[in-house]
Amino acid sequence: MLTLATLTATLLLASSVAAASTEIPTLNGPRKIGKRCTGSITSLADVAAAELCTTIVIGGFTVPAGQTFTLSPPDGASVSLTGAITFGFANWAGPLMVVTGNNITFNGNGHELVGQGPLYWDGLGGNGGVVKPAPLLRINMGGSFTNIKVSNSPARAIAIGGNSLTVSGINIDNCEFPGYFPAGDAPNSKSNGAAAGHNTDGFDVSAHDVTISGSTIKNQDDCLAINRGTNIVFTGNTCSGGHGISVGSINTNTTVSGVQITGNTVTASTNGLRIKTDAVATGSLVSNVVYSNNKLSGITQFGVLIDQSYPSTLGTPGTGVVINTVTFSGTNTIAVGSAAQRVSVNCGSTSSCTGAWNFGGLTVTGGTAGVIKNAPVNGGSF
Ligand SMILES: *[C@@H]1O[C@H](CO)[C@@H](O)[C@H](O)[C@H]1NC(C)=O
Ligand SMILES: *[C@@H]1O[C@H](CO)[C@@H](O)[C@H](O)[C@H]1NC(C)=O
């Protein structure tokens, strides 16, 4: 008969054997078998022991300046926050926090990742001035990542590099007013009259099978920028103050395929919906981008801009990135300001913008008409 002591010893042996078992590669890195225990983290010194456990609880603490909080929980682990994580100030490249792993359930419970952006911001972002750590958070995992606030990122906020991931209930706020500091939309003493926050992308995505939903993004750059990947869904999110929802910019040897932008609200942004591909890029493809039921208003430059001349705007377009099939379905409405163009498409040739370009579900009002060059656009009211 198996006694409790024998059983316990057997289980302990089994778990230590499992922990040492060979690593099997998966989409999000090697398979990692955990122990059934709860690890708690209240400083970086706790991380190594805690990430042996399948339940990890992170209390509030400050990550020392110049260090990355990297968390690699075992497969299937649950991770939760019980307090805010503040990242100490230092002018270095970052990233500030990285989460990896397979089938991880990460719940922020509404707690905050405090980026302390105002200590860095100088209106130049990643283009100059002091070095700013980016991204604030890199999500390189599969599973679900939910319910967290990310405030005042020094530069880019969240980079997504995982596979099979749902991200929801994220509140990115680069306009938080902490004490006497000005928010990212306002100039500060170092920004020469420009908005202090710059290059503060909300979500940068280079990933497969990813859904981002129910999130709010207040920033000073792209709300979403999809740089590469397949099967990417962005739905039910609210963006304001930034540069709108983007595919791109797309550089050489890159594929983005299967994008759904659905049911989002965008207000007070320079652009609405964009696809931007590098003029000099070669061997790349953007295919099957579908916009459905989005509502945008207060757009100051372009309602829709599809441009193969990036980084120029409506410059000399390249032909090395094929954009194949762009669809506006359902009812997308965009209200642009008086100085804005409603819809502009700038393709390098009819062989770099191919497939069906059905814009039937697009209505844009205000501003002036744009120019459609080398693209088989049909339908819509703009
Ligand atoms: C994911 O992890 C959960 C436990 O958190 C487990 O029940 C489930 O089977 C795992 N799914 C896969 C596909 O491994
Ligand atoms: C693009 O991919 C091709 C084929 O894989 C490779 O030979 C080439 O070096 C790549 N170019 C760049 C700039 O990465």
XYZ file of C-alpha atoms and ligand atoms in Angstrom:
410
model
C 0.000 0.000 0.000
C 1.201 3.473 -0.866
C 1.679 5.586 2.256
C 1.272 9.333 2.152
C 5.017 9.714 2.770
C 5.842 7.439 -0.166
C 3.361 9.260 -2.364
C 4.829 12.647 -1.422
C 8.355 11.399 -2.019
C 7.297 9.966 -5.389
C 5.648 13.242 -6.426
C 8.660 15.280 -5.320
C 10.939 12.976 -7.271
C 8.650 13.192 -10.287
C 8.599 16.984 -10.186
C 12.356 17.308 -9.798
C 12.857 14.861 -12.663
C 10.342 16.827 -14.735
C 12.069 20.115 -13.951
C 15.340 18.716 -15.221
C 13.805 17.059 -18.308
C 15.071 17.904 -21.752
C 13.799 21.104 -23.249
C 11.506 20.663 -26.223
C 11.421 23.664 -28.543
C 8.014 25.288 -29.051
C 6.841 28.428 -30.806
C 7.609 30.602 -27.795
C 10.920 29.031 -26.869
C 11.821 25.822 -25.051
C 9.180 23.911 -23.139
C 9.618 24.444 -19.442
C 8.002 22.182 -16.865
C 7.259 23.824 -13.524
C 6.580 22.668 -10.002
C 3.215 23.026 -8.367
C 4.142 25.773 -5.941
C 3.610 29.506 -5.519
C 6.586 31.752 -6.035
C 6.469 35.326 -4.884
C 8.462 38.213 -6.284
C 9.078 41.490 -4.507
C 12.550 42.155 -5.912
C 14.630 40.975 -8.859
C 16.506 38.678 -6.467
C 13.297 36.604 -6.068
C 12.778 35.930 -9.777
C 14.953 32.844 -10.308
C 13.325 30.863 -7.480
C 9.784 32.033 -8.264
C 9.945 31.088 -11.930
C 10.307 27.407 -11.020
C 6.647 27.536 -9.865
C 3.431 27.319 -11.871
C 1.860 30.086 -9.770
C 3.741 33.360 -9.487
C 2.602 36.378 -7.491
C 4.364 39.690 -8.081
C 4.038 42.275 -5.324
C 4.682 45.966 -5.803
C 8.362 46.875 -6.061
C 10.861 49.066 -7.872
C 13.073 47.542 -10.551
C 16.542 49.060 -10.121
C 17.530 51.561 -12.797
C 19.319 50.057 -15.784
C 18.012 46.503 -15.266
C 15.423 44.436 -17.141
C 12.767 42.547 -15.184
C 12.750 39.304 -17.201
C 10.196 36.683 -16.240
C 10.174 33.215 -17.844
C 7.502 31.174 -16.078
C 7.004 27.475 -16.777
C 4.459 26.284 -19.345
C 0.865 26.821 -18.280
C 1.823 29.057 -15.345
C -0.434 31.710 -13.826
C 1.142 35.030 -13.002
C -0.601 37.830 -11.114
C 0.266 41.284 -9.906
C -0.698 42.514 -6.447
C 0.949 45.941 -6.674
C 2.569 48.480 -8.994
C 5.977 47.931 -10.563
C 8.056 51.082 -10.928
C 11.086 51.176 -13.192
C 14.016 53.174 -11.846
C 15.257 56.015 -14.031
C 18.405 55.582 -16.153
C 19.298 56.589 -19.696
C 19.836 53.158 -21.212
C 18.389 51.083 -24.066
C 16.060 48.780 -22.092
C 13.734 46.900 -22.393
C 12.323 47.453 -18.914
C 10.292 44.234 -18.642
C 10.116 41.009 -20.683
C 7.734 38.074 -20.220
C 8.328 34.830 -22.124
C 6.786 31.364 -21.995
C 4.118 29.043 -23.358
C 0.455 29.140 -22.425
C 0.986 31.672 -19.632
C -1.990 33.350 -17.923
C -0.792 36.788 -16.865
C -3.287 38.935 -14.944
C -2.222 42.403 -13.885
C -5.350 42.825 -11.714
C -5.473 46.464 -12.820
C -2.084 47.283 -11.314
C 0.343 49.629 -12.996
C 3.716 49.453 -14.692
C 5.135 52.888 -13.953
C 7.496 54.042 -16.710
C 8.403 57.464 -15.291
C 8.391 58.908 -18.829
C 8.496 62.545 -17.692
C 12.033 61.983 -16.367
C 13.135 61.075 -19.935
C 10.904 63.008 -22.303
C 12.505 65.722 -24.401
C 10.205 65.742 -27.430
C 12.676 63.623 -29.469
C 11.764 60.054 -28.488
C 14.075 57.520 -30.132
C 15.249 60.056 -32.711
C 17.633 61.980 -30.524
C 18.230 63.558 -27.160
C 18.911 61.251 -24.242
C 18.731 57.435 -24.539
C 15.318 56.155 -23.516
C 14.639 52.510 -22.625
C 12.267 50.753 -25.051
C 9.999 49.033 -25.066
C 8.656 49.376 -21.572
C 7.136 45.880 -21.829
C 7.935 43.066 -24.249
C 5.324 40.277 -24.313
C 7.074 37.313 -25.958
C 4.733 34.642 -24.685
C 1.762 32.555 -25.668
C -1.415 32.512 -23.587
C -3.248 35.530 -22.229
C -2.018 38.829 -20.908
C -4.740 40.946 -19.308
C -5.790 43.810 -17.109
C -2.798 46.047 -16.606
C -2.038 49.744 -16.771
C 1.131 50.918 -18.480
C 1.819 54.542 -17.697
C 4.175 57.110 -19.172
C 6.529 54.932 -21.186
C 9.906 56.617 -21.838
C 9.510 55.669 -25.556
C 7.647 52.659 -27.128
C 5.205 51.124 -24.670
C 4.434 47.457 -25.496
C 6.124 45.174 -28.034
C 4.398 41.882 -28.803
C 6.534 39.048 -30.093
C 4.686 35.947 -28.950
C 2.652 33.319 -30.746
C -0.901 32.290 -29.873
C -1.547 35.184 -27.565
C -4.559 37.222 -26.476
C -3.938 40.635 -24.968
C -6.883 42.461 -23.412
C -7.839 45.153 -20.953
C -4.575 47.054 -21.293
C -4.644 50.728 -20.386
C -1.673 52.497 -21.953
C -1.647 56.056 -20.686
C 1.167 58.347 -21.715
C -0.841 61.352 -20.660
C -0.953 60.631 -16.984
C -0.199 63.698 -14.923
C 2.017 62.522 -12.071
C 2.359 65.337 -9.583
C 4.052 68.393 -11.030
C 5.203 66.729 -14.267
C 3.423 67.650 -17.485
C 1.719 64.877 -19.443
C 3.240 63.495 -22.658
C 0.961 65.528 -24.948
C 2.137 68.823 -23.448
C 5.533 70.478 -23.981
C 8.007 70.340 -21.117
C 11.128 72.347 -20.310
C 13.273 70.113 -22.599
C 10.992 69.736 -25.639
C 11.234 73.151 -27.325
C 7.493 73.594 -27.453
C 6.784 70.114 -28.913
C 4.812 67.424 -27.121
C 7.197 65.979 -24.544
C 6.363 62.333 -25.303
C 7.533 61.067 -28.720
C 7.824 57.624 -30.403
C 5.573 56.304 -27.667
C 3.993 53.564 -29.828
C 1.159 51.799 -28.014
C 1.509 48.258 -29.403
C 4.251 47.154 -31.816
C 3.419 43.686 -33.137
C 5.800 41.168 -34.739
C 3.941 37.962 -33.962
C 1.566 35.223 -35.120
C -1.987 34.463 -34.010
C -2.419 37.478 -31.781
C -5.615 39.238 -30.680
C -5.513 42.604 -28.937
C -8.887 43.685 -27.573
C -10.649 45.951 -25.110
C -7.648 48.187 -24.564
C -7.226 51.952 -24.295
C -4.225 53.762 -25.706
C -3.401 57.433 -25.056
C -0.040 58.227 -26.579
C 1.978 60.316 -29.045
C 2.755 57.829 -31.879
C 1.104 54.832 -33.550
C -1.625 53.291 -31.449
C -0.860 49.998 -33.178
C 2.026 49.279 -35.552
C 2.118 45.818 -37.118
C 5.655 45.174 -38.325
C 5.456 41.488 -39.288
C 3.364 38.398 -38.653
C 0.214 36.510 -39.554
C -3.333 36.359 -38.240
C -3.372 39.535 -36.189
C -6.669 40.878 -34.816
C -7.105 44.331 -33.246
C -10.644 44.715 -31.976
C -12.703 46.894 -29.663
C -9.857 49.198 -28.686
C -9.851 52.964 -28.135
C -6.963 55.116 -29.350
C -6.450 58.829 -28.805
C -3.840 61.519 -29.169
C -1.465 59.534 -31.379
C -0.850 58.641 -35.011
C -3.652 56.118 -35.537
C -3.679 52.445 -36.471
C -0.846 51.281 -38.736
C 0.401 48.307 -40.648
C 4.110 49.013 -41.011
C 6.404 50.458 -41.548
C 7.394 47.394 -43.576
C 11.025 46.839 -44.436
C 12.911 44.226 -46.499
C 12.024 40.489 -46.473
C 8.971 40.927 -44.300
C 5.483 39.421 -44.446
C 2.328 40.678 -42.816
C -0.621 38.500 -43.702
C -4.158 38.329 -42.363
C -4.927 41.479 -40.388
C -8.354 42.359 -38.994
C -8.923 45.831 -37.577
C -12.459 45.701 -36.191
C -14.712 47.825 -34.021
C -12.089 50.272 -32.818
C -12.551 53.947 -31.916
C -9.876 56.500 -32.754
C -10.094 60.171 -31.752
C -7.834 63.229 -31.924
C -5.074 61.590 -33.936
C -2.911 62.721 -36.843
C -3.883 59.713 -39.010
C -6.727 57.267 -38.999
C -5.866 54.010 -40.766
C -2.483 53.565 -42.459
C -0.379 51.061 -44.335
C 3.165 52.340 -44.736
C 5.893 50.472 -46.554
C 9.528 51.488 -46.902
C 10.355 52.998 -50.288
C 13.645 51.053 -50.410
C 12.304 47.702 -49.121
C 12.444 44.576 -51.298
C 10.957 41.075 -51.165
C 8.104 41.916 -48.796
C 4.367 41.290 -48.753
C 1.369 42.774 -46.972
C -1.708 40.721 -47.721
C -5.338 40.621 -46.753
C -5.886 43.583 -44.471
C -9.547 43.968 -43.481
C -11.044 46.999 -41.720
C -14.541 46.544 -40.317
C -16.810 48.816 -38.302
C -14.220 51.275 -37.036
C -15.193 54.793 -35.989
C -12.674 57.595 -36.217
C -12.955 61.339 -35.636
C -10.749 64.348 -35.123
C -8.185 63.116 -37.654
C -5.887 65.973 -38.611
C -3.741 64.722 -41.552
C -5.025 61.598 -43.359
C -8.224 59.645 -42.848
C -6.775 56.678 -44.733
C -3.176 56.663 -45.987
C -1.658 53.732 -47.869
C 1.809 54.809 -48.874
C 4.749 52.958 -50.412
C 7.134 55.874 -49.965
C 7.877 55.620 -46.222
C 9.617 57.405 -44.499
C 8.425 60.109 -46.904
C 4.740 60.886 -46.965
C 3.343 60.820 -50.503
C 6.913 60.901 -51.809
C 8.401 58.698 -54.537
C 6.979 55.236 -53.820
C 8.922 51.975 -54.069
C 7.653 48.718 -55.573
C 9.434 46.147 -53.399
C 6.580 45.564 -50.970
C 3.484 44.075 -52.581
C 0.218 45.107 -50.933
C -2.332 42.493 -51.925
C -6.029 42.938 -51.073
C -7.260 45.644 -48.733
C -10.910 45.542 -47.702
C -13.242 47.941 -45.915
C -16.254 45.915 -44.834
C -19.263 46.761 -42.685
C -19.360 50.478 -41.845
C -16.135 52.348 -41.230
C -16.707 56.062 -40.652
C -13.933 58.626 -40.495
C -14.397 62.345 -39.821
C -11.293 64.345 -40.682
C -10.367 67.949 -39.894
C -10.417 70.734 -42.485
C -6.665 70.522 -43.239
C -6.710 66.726 -43.670
C -6.927 64.521 -46.752
C -9.721 61.972 -46.693
C -8.085 59.013 -48.507
C -4.687 58.875 -50.199
C -3.105 55.820 -51.784
C 0.420 56.109 -53.165
C 1.590 52.893 -54.854
C 4.792 52.525 -56.882
C 3.111 50.530 -59.655
C 0.000 48.504 -60.392
C 2.070 45.376 -59.737
C 2.927 46.434 -56.187
C -0.727 47.068 -55.240
C -2.683 44.020 -56.336
C -5.719 41.857 -55.618
C -9.085 43.314 -54.626
C -9.255 46.759 -53.050
C -12.912 46.912 -52.067
C -13.483 50.117 -50.120
C -17.305 49.710 -50.096
C -17.501 49.872 -46.301
C -15.654 53.188 -45.995
C -17.165 56.656 -45.535
C -14.882 59.621 -44.946
C -16.110 63.176 -44.415
C -14.433 66.576 -43.999
C -11.132 67.889 -45.326
C -10.159 67.481 -48.958
C -10.020 64.441 -51.221
C -6.643 62.726 -51.511
C -4.959 61.140 -54.527
C -5.273 57.477 -55.527
C -2.228 56.326 -57.482
C -1.645 52.853 -59.036
C -4.175 50.977 -56.876
C -7.393 49.213 -57.987
C -9.555 50.966 -55.368
C -13.305 50.658 -55.829
C -16.404 51.552 -53.851
C -16.764 53.705 -50.763
C -17.724 57.317 -50.194
C -14.840 59.694 -49.721
C -2.436 25.613 -20.658
O -2.266 25.666 -19.245
C -3.400 25.249 -18.520
C -3.094 25.411 -17.049
O -2.917 26.772 -16.782
C -3.721 23.795 -18.864
O -4.898 23.401 -18.200
C -3.905 23.662 -20.364
O -4.058 22.295 -20.692
C -2.693 24.191 -21.096
N -2.942 24.179 -22.529
C -2.072 23.703 -23.395
C -2.462 23.757 -24.821
O -1.003 23.248 -23.062
C 16.327 38.490 -47.873
O 16.127 37.090 -47.965
C 16.999 36.469 -48.906
C 16.568 35.023 -49.059
O 16.336 34.438 -47.809
C 18.437 36.619 -48.427
O 19.323 36.053 -49.363
C 18.749 38.110 -48.292
O 20.047 38.258 -47.728
C 17.754 38.780 -47.388
N 18.001 40.207 -47.404
C 18.040 40.939 -46.296
C 18.364 42.382 -46.480
O 17.820 40.487 -45.194
